[in-house]
mmCIF file of C-alpha atoms and ligand atoms in Angstrom:
data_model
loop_
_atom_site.group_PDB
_atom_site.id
_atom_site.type_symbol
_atom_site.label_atom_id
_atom_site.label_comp_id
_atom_site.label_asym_id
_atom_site.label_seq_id
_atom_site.Cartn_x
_atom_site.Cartn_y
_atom_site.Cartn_z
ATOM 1 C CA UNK A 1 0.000 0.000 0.000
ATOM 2 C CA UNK A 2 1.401 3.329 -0.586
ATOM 3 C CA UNK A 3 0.686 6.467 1.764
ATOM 4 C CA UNK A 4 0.877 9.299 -0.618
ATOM 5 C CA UNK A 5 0.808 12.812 1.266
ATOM 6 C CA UNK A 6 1.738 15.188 -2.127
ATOM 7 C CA UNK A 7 -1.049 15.470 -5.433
ATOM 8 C CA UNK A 8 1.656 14.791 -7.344
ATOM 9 C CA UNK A 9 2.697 11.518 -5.835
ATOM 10 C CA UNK A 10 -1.395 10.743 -5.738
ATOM 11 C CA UNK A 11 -1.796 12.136 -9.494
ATOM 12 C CA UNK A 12 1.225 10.168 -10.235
ATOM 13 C CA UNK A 13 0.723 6.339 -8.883
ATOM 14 C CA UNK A 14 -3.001 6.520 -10.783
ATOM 15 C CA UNK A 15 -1.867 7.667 -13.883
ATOM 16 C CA UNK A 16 -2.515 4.024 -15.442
ATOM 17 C CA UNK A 17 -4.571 2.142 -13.601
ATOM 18 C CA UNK A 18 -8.347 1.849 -14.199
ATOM 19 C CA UNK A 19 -11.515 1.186 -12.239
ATOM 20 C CA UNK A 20 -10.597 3.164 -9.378
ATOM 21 C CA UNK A 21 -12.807 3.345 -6.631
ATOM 22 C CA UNK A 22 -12.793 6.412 -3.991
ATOM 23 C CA UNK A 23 -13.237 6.840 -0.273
ATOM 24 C CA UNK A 24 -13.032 9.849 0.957
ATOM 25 C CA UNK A 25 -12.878 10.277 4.878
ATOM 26 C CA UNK A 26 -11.658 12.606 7.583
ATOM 27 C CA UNK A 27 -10.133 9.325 9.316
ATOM 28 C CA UNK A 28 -10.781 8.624 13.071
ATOM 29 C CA UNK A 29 -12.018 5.527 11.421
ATOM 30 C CA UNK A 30 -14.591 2.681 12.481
ATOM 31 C CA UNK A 31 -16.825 0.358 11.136
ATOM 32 C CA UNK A 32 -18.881 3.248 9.304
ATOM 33 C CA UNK A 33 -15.883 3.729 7.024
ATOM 34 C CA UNK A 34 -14.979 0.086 6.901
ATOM 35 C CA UNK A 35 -18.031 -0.628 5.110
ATOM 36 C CA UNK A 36 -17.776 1.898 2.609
ATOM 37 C CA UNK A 37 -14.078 0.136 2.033
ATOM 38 C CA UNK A 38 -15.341 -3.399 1.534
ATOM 39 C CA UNK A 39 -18.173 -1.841 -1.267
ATOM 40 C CA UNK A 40 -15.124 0.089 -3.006
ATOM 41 C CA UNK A 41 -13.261 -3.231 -2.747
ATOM 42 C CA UNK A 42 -15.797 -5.580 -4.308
ATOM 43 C CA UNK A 43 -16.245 -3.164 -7.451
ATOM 44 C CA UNK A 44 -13.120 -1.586 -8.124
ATOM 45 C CA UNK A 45 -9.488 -2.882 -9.517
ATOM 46 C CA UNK A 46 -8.055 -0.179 -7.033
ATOM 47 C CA UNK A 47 -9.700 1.710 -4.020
ATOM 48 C CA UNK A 48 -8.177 5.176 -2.837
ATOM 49 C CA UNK A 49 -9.207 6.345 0.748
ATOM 50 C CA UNK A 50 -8.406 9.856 1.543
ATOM 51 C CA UNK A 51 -8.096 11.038 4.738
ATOM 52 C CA UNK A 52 -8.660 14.905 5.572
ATOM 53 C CA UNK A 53 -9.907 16.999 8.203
ATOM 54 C CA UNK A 54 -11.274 19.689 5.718
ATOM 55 C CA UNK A 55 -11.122 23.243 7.607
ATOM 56 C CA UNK A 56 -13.565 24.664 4.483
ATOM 57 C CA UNK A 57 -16.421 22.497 6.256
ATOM 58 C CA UNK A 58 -16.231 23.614 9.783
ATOM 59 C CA UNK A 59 -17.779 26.960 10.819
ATOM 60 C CA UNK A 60 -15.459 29.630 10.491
ATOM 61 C CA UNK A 61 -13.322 27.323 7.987
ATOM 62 C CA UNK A 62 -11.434 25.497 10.858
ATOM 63 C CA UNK A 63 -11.159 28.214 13.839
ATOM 64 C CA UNK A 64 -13.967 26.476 15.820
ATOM 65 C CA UNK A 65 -13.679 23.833 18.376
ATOM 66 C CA UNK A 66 -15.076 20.740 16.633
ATOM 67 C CA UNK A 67 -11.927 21.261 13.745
ATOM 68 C CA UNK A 68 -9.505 21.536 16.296
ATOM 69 C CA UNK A 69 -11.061 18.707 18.615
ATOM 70 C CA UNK A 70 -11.885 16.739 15.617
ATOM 71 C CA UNK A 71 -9.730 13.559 16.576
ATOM 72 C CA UNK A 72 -6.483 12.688 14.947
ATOM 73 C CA UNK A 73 -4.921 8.912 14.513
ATOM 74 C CA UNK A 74 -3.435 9.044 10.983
ATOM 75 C CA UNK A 75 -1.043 5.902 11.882
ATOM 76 C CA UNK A 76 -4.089 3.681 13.504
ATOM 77 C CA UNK A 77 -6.209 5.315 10.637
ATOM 78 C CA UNK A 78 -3.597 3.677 7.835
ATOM 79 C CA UNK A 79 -3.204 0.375 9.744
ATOM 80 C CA UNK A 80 -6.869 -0.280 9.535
ATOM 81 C CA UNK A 81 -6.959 0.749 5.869
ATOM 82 C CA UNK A 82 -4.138 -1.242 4.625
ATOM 83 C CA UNK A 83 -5.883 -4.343 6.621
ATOM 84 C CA UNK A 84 -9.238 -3.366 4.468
ATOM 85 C CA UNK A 85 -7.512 -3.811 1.027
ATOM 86 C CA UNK A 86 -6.533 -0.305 0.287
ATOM 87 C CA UNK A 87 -4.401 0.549 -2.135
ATOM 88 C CA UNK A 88 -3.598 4.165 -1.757
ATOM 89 C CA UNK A 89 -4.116 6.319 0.894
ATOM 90 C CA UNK A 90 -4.417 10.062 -0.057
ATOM 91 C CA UNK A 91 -3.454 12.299 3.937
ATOM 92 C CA UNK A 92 -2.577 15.563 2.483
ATOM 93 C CA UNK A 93 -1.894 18.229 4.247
ATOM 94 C CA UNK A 94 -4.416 21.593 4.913
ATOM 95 C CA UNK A 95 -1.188 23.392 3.065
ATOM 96 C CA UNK A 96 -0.762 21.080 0.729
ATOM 97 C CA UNK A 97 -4.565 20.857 -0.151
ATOM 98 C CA UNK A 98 -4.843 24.490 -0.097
ATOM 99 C CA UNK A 99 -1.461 26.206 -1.070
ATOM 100 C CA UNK A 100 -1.756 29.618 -0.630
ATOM 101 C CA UNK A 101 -4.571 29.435 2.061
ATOM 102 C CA UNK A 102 -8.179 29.523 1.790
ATOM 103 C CA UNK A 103 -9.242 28.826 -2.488
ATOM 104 C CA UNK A 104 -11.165 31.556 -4.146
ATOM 105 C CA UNK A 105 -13.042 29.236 -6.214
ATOM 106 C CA UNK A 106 -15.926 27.164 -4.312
ATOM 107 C CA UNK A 107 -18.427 24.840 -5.404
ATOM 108 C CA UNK A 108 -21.929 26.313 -4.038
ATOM 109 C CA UNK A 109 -24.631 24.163 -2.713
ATOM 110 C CA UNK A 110 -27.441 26.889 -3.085
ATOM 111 C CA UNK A 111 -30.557 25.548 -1.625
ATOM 112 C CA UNK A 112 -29.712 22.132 -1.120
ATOM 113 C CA UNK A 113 -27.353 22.590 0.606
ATOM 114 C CA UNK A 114 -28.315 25.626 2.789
ATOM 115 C CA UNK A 115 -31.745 23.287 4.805
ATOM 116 C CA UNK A 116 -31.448 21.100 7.509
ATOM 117 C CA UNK A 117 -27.697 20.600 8.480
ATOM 118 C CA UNK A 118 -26.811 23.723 6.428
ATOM 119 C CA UNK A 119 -28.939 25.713 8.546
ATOM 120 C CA UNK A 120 -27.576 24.859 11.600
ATOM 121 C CA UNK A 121 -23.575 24.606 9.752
ATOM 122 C CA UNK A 122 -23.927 27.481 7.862
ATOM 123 C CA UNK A 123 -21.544 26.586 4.529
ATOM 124 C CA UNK A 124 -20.661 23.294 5.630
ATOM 125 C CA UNK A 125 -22.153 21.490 2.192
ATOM 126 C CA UNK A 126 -20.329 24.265 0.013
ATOM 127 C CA UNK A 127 -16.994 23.681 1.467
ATOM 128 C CA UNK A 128 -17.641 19.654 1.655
ATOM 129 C CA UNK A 129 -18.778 20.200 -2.557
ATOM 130 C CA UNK A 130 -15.869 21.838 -2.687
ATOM 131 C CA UNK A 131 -13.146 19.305 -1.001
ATOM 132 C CA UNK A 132 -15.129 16.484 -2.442
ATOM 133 C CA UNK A 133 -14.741 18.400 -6.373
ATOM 134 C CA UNK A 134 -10.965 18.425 -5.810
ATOM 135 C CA UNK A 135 -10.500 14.878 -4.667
ATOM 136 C CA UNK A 136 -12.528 13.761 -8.056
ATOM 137 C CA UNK A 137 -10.579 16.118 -10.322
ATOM 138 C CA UNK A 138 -7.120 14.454 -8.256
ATOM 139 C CA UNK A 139 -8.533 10.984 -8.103
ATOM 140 C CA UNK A 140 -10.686 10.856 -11.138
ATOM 141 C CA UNK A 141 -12.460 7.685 -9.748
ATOM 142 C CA UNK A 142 -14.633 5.631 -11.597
ATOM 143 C CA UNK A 143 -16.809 5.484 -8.618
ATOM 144 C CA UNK A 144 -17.260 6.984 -5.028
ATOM 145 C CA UNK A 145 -18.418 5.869 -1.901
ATOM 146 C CA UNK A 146 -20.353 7.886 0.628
ATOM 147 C CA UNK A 147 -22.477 6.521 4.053
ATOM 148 C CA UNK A 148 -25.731 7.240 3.866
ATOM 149 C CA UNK A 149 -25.605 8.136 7.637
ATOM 150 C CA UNK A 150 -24.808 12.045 5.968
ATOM 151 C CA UNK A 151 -27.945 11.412 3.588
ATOM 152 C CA UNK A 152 -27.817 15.652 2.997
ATOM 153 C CA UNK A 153 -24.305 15.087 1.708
ATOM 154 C CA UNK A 154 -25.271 12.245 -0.497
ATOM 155 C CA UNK A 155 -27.800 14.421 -1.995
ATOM 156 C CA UNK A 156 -25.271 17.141 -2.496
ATOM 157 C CA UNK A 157 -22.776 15.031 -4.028
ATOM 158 C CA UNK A 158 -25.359 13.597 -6.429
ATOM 159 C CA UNK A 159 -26.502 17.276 -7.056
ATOM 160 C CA UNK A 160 -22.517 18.350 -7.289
ATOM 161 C CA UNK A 161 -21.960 15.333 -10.063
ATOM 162 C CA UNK A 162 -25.488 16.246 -12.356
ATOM 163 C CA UNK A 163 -24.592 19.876 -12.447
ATOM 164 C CA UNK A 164 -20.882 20.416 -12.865
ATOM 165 C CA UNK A 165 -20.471 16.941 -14.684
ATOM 166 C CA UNK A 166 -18.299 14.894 -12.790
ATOM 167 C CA UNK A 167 -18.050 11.409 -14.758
ATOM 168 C CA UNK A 168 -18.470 9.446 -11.123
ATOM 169 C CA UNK A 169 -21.033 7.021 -10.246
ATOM 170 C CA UNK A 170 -22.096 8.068 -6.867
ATOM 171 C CA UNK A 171 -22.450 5.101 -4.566
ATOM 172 C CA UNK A 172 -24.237 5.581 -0.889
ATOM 173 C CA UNK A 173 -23.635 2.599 1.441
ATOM 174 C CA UNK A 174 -25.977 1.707 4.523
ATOM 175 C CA UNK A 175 -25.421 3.380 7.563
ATOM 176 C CA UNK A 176 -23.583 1.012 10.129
ATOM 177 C CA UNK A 177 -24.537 0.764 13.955
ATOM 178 C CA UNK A 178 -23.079 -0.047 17.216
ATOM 179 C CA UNK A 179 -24.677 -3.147 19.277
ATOM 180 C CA UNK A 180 -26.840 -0.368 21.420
ATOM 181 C CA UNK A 181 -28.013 1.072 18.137
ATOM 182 C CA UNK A 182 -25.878 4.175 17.973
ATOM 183 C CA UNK A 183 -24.632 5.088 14.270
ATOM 184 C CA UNK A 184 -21.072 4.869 14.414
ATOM 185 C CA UNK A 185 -19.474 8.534 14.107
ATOM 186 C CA UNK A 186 -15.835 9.346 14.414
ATOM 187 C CA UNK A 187 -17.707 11.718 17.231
ATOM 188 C CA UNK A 188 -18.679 9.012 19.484
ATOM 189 C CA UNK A 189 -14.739 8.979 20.875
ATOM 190 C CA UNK A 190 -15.811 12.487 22.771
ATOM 191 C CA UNK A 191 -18.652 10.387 24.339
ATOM 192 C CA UNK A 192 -18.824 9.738 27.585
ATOM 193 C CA UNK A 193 -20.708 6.285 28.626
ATOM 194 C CA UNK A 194 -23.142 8.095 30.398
ATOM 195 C CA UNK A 195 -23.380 10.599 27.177
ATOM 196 C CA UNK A 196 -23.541 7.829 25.084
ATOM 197 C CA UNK A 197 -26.582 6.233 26.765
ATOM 198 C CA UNK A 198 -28.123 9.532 26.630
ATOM 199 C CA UNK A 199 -27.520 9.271 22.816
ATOM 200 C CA UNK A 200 -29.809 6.055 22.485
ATOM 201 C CA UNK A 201 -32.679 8.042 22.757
ATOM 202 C CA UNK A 202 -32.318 9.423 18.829
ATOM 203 C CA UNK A 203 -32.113 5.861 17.029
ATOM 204 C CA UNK A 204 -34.768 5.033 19.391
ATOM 205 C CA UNK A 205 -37.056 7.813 18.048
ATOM 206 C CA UNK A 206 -36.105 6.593 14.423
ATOM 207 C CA UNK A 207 -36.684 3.226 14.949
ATOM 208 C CA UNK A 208 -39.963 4.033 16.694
ATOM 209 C CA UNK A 209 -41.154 6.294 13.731
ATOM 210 C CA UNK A 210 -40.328 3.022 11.192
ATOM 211 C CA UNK A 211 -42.490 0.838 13.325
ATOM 212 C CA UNK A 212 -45.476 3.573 12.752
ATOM 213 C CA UNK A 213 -44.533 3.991 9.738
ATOM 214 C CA UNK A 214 -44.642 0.207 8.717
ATOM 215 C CA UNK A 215 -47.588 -0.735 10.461
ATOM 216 C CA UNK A 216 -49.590 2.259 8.905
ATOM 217 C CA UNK A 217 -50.325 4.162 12.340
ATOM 218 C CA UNK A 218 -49.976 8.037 12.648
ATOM 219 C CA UNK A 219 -46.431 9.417 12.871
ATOM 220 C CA UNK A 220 -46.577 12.207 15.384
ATOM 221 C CA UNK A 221 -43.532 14.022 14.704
ATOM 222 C CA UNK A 222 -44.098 16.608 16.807
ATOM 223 C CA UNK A 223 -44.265 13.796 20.263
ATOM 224 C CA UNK A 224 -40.812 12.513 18.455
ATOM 225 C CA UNK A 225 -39.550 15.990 18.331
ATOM 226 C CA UNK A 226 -40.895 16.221 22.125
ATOM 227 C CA UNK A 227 -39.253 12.995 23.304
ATOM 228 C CA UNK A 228 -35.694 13.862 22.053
ATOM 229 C CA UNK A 229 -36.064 17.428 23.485
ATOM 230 C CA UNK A 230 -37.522 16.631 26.992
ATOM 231 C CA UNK A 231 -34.844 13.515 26.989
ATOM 232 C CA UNK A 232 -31.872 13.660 29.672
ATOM 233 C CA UNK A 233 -28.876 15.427 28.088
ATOM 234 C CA UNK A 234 -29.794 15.770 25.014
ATOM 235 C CA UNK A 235 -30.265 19.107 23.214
ATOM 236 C CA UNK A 236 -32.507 18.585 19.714
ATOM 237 C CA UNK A 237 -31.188 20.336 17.262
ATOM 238 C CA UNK A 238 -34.118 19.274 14.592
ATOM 239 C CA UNK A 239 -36.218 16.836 13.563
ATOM 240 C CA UNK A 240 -37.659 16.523 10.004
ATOM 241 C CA UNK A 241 -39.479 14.637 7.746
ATOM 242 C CA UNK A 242 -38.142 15.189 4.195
ATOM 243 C CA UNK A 243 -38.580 14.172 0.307
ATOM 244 C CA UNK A 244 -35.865 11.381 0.675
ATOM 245 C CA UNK A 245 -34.342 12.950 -3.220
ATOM 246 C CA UNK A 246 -35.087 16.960 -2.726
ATOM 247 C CA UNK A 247 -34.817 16.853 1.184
ATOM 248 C CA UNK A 248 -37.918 19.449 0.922
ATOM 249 C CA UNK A 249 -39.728 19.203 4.060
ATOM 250 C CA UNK A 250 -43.305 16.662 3.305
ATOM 251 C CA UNK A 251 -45.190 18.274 6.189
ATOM 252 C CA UNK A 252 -46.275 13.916 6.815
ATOM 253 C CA UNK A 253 -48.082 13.854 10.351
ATOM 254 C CA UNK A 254 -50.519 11.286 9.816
ATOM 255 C CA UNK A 255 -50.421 8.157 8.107
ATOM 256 C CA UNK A 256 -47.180 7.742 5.858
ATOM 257 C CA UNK A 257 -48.184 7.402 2.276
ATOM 258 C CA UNK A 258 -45.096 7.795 0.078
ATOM 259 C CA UNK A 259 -41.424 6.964 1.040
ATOM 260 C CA UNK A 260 -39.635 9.493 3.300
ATOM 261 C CA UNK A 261 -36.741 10.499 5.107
ATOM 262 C CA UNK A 262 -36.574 11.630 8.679
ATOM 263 C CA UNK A 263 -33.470 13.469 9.863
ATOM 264 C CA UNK A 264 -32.182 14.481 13.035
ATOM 265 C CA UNK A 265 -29.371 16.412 14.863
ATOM 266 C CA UNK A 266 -28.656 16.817 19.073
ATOM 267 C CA UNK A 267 -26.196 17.821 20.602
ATOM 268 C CA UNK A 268 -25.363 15.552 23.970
ATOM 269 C CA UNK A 269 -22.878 16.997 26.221
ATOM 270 C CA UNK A 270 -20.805 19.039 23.698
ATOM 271 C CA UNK A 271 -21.251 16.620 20.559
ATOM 272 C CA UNK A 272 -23.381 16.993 17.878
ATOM 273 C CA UNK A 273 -24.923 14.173 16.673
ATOM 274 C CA UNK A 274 -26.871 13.164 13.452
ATOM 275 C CA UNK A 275 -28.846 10.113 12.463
ATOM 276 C CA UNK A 276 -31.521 9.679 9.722
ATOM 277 C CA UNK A 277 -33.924 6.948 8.776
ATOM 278 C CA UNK A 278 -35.704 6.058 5.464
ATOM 279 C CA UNK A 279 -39.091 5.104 6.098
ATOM 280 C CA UNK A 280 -41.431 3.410 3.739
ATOM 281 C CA UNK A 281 -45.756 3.331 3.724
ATOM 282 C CA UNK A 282 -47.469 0.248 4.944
ATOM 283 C CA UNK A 283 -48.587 -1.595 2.475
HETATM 284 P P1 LIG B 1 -16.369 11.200 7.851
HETATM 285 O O1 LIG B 1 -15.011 10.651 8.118
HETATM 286 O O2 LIG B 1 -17.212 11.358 9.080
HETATM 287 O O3 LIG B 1 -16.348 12.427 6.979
HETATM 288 O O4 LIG B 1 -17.120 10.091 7.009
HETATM 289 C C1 LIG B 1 -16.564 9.613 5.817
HETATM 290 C C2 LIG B 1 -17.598 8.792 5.102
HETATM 291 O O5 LIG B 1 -17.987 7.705 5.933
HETATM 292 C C3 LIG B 1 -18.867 9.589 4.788
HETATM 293 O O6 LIG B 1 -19.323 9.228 3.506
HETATM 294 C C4 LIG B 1 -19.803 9.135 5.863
HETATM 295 O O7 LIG B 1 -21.166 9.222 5.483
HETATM 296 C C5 LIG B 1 -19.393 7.692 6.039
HETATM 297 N N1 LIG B 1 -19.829 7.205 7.340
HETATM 298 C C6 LIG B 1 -19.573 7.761 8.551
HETATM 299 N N2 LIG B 1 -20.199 7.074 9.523
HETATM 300 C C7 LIG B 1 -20.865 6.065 8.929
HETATM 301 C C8 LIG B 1 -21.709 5.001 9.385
HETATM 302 N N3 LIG B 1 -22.000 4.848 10.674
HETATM 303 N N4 LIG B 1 -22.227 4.147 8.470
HETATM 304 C C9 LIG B 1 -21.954 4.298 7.154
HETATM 305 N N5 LIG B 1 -21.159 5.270 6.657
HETATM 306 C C10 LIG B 1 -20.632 6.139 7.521
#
């Protein structure tokens, strides 16, 4: 496996080799990523992970707490990654990604990217479009692999790919839990166990909405949005039930009748967390 931390070394292993299939991270890594790994694995001749904390999508581009507590293990991050099958690790640098500091040029979300998590991270999507843009125009994979556990950034990507023409196929890969039901998030590390079992209460509201969902009874958002926010240290941040494609809000109380998507964000202790569920109409 080779650890390249210069374009030119990237640019210059993939200059003849096809199928390439890309993972792009900002390493702490766990099963989440893992997954995403094994799918790049199975369909590609060679699989490039990327690892890089991207300053662009962090509120004021990096000078904010969560960038600089964002957790760091580049040399556990590579072990595990060479164990998964990878063939080429991309860990640049922020001034080797960004020579010259901050780019002019950005890729811009507009609307899509501005709802839900964009309202809360104000230009979080356009500097993730933006990262993302560079590692296809340095990678030029064939395909690339993003958890659906960010389902806004999957939509962005998709939206990102249709309208600037990026020749990737845009895979999304099921979002991988813990034994309690927590989605794994590099986050989870700043958890403490007692945070952590305050945490269970937002896959619990999911899961609880796909039961109603599935056996045709009234959703009640609002007692959803109730039970996170009267729930033991836990914050909500939002709850919403959204076109699963658009992510424009369905206004669904009642009795699910087309497929949906329900995100949420909390904050417990000083993590934010996000989780999401697709849920489908009884039939
Ligand atoms: P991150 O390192 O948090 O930027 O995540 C890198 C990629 O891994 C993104 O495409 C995430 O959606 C994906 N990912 C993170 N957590 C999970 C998870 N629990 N299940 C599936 N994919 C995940």
């Amino acid at each position: 496996m080779l650890v390249a931390t210069t374009k030119k070394e990237l640019v210059d292993a993939l200059r003849h080799l096809t199928s390439i299939g890309l993972v792009p991270t900002m390493g702490a890594l766990h099963q989440g990523h893992a997954s995403l790994v094994k799918a790049a694995r199975e369909e590609n001749d060679t699989v490039v992970a990327s690892i890089f904390v991207n300053p662009l999508q962090f509120q004021d581009l990096g000078d904010c707490d969560d960038y600089r507590n964002y957790p760091r293990q580049l040399d556990q991050d590579v072990e595990l990654l060479n164990e998964a099958g990878v063939d080429i690790v991309f860990a640049p640098s922020v001034e080797e990604m960004y020579p010259g500091g901050l780019p002019l040029v950005w890729a811009r979300t507009g609307s899509i990217g501005s709802k839900l998590e964009g309202e809360s991270r104000p230009g979080h999507f356009d500097g993730v479009a933006t990262v993302v843009a560079k590692l296809f125009n340095l990678v030029r994979p064939d395909r690339a692999y993003f958890g659906q556990k960010d389902a806004q950034q999957v939509a962005v990507i998709r939206r990102l790919v249709a309208d600037l023409d990026f020749p990737v196929e845009i895979r999304p890969v099921p979002i991988i839990r813990g034994a309690d039901g927590l989605a794994e998030s590099s986050r989870n590390q700043r958890l403490s166990s007692i945070d952590r079992e305050h945490a269970l209460v937002l896959p619990e509201v999911l899961h609880d909405l796909d039961h109603r969902a599935k056996s045709g009874e009234p959703l009640r958002i609002e007692d959803a949005r109730a039970r996170l926010a009267n729930s033991e240290g836990v914050t909500l941040d939002h709850l919403e039930i959204v076109d699963p494609a658009t992510l424009e809000p369905l206004g669904v109380d009642g009795v699910l009748k087309t497929p949906a998507l329900v995100v949420a964000a909390i904050f417990v202790g000083p993590v934010r967390l996000i989780d999401n569920i697709e849920l489908h109409p009884h039939i």
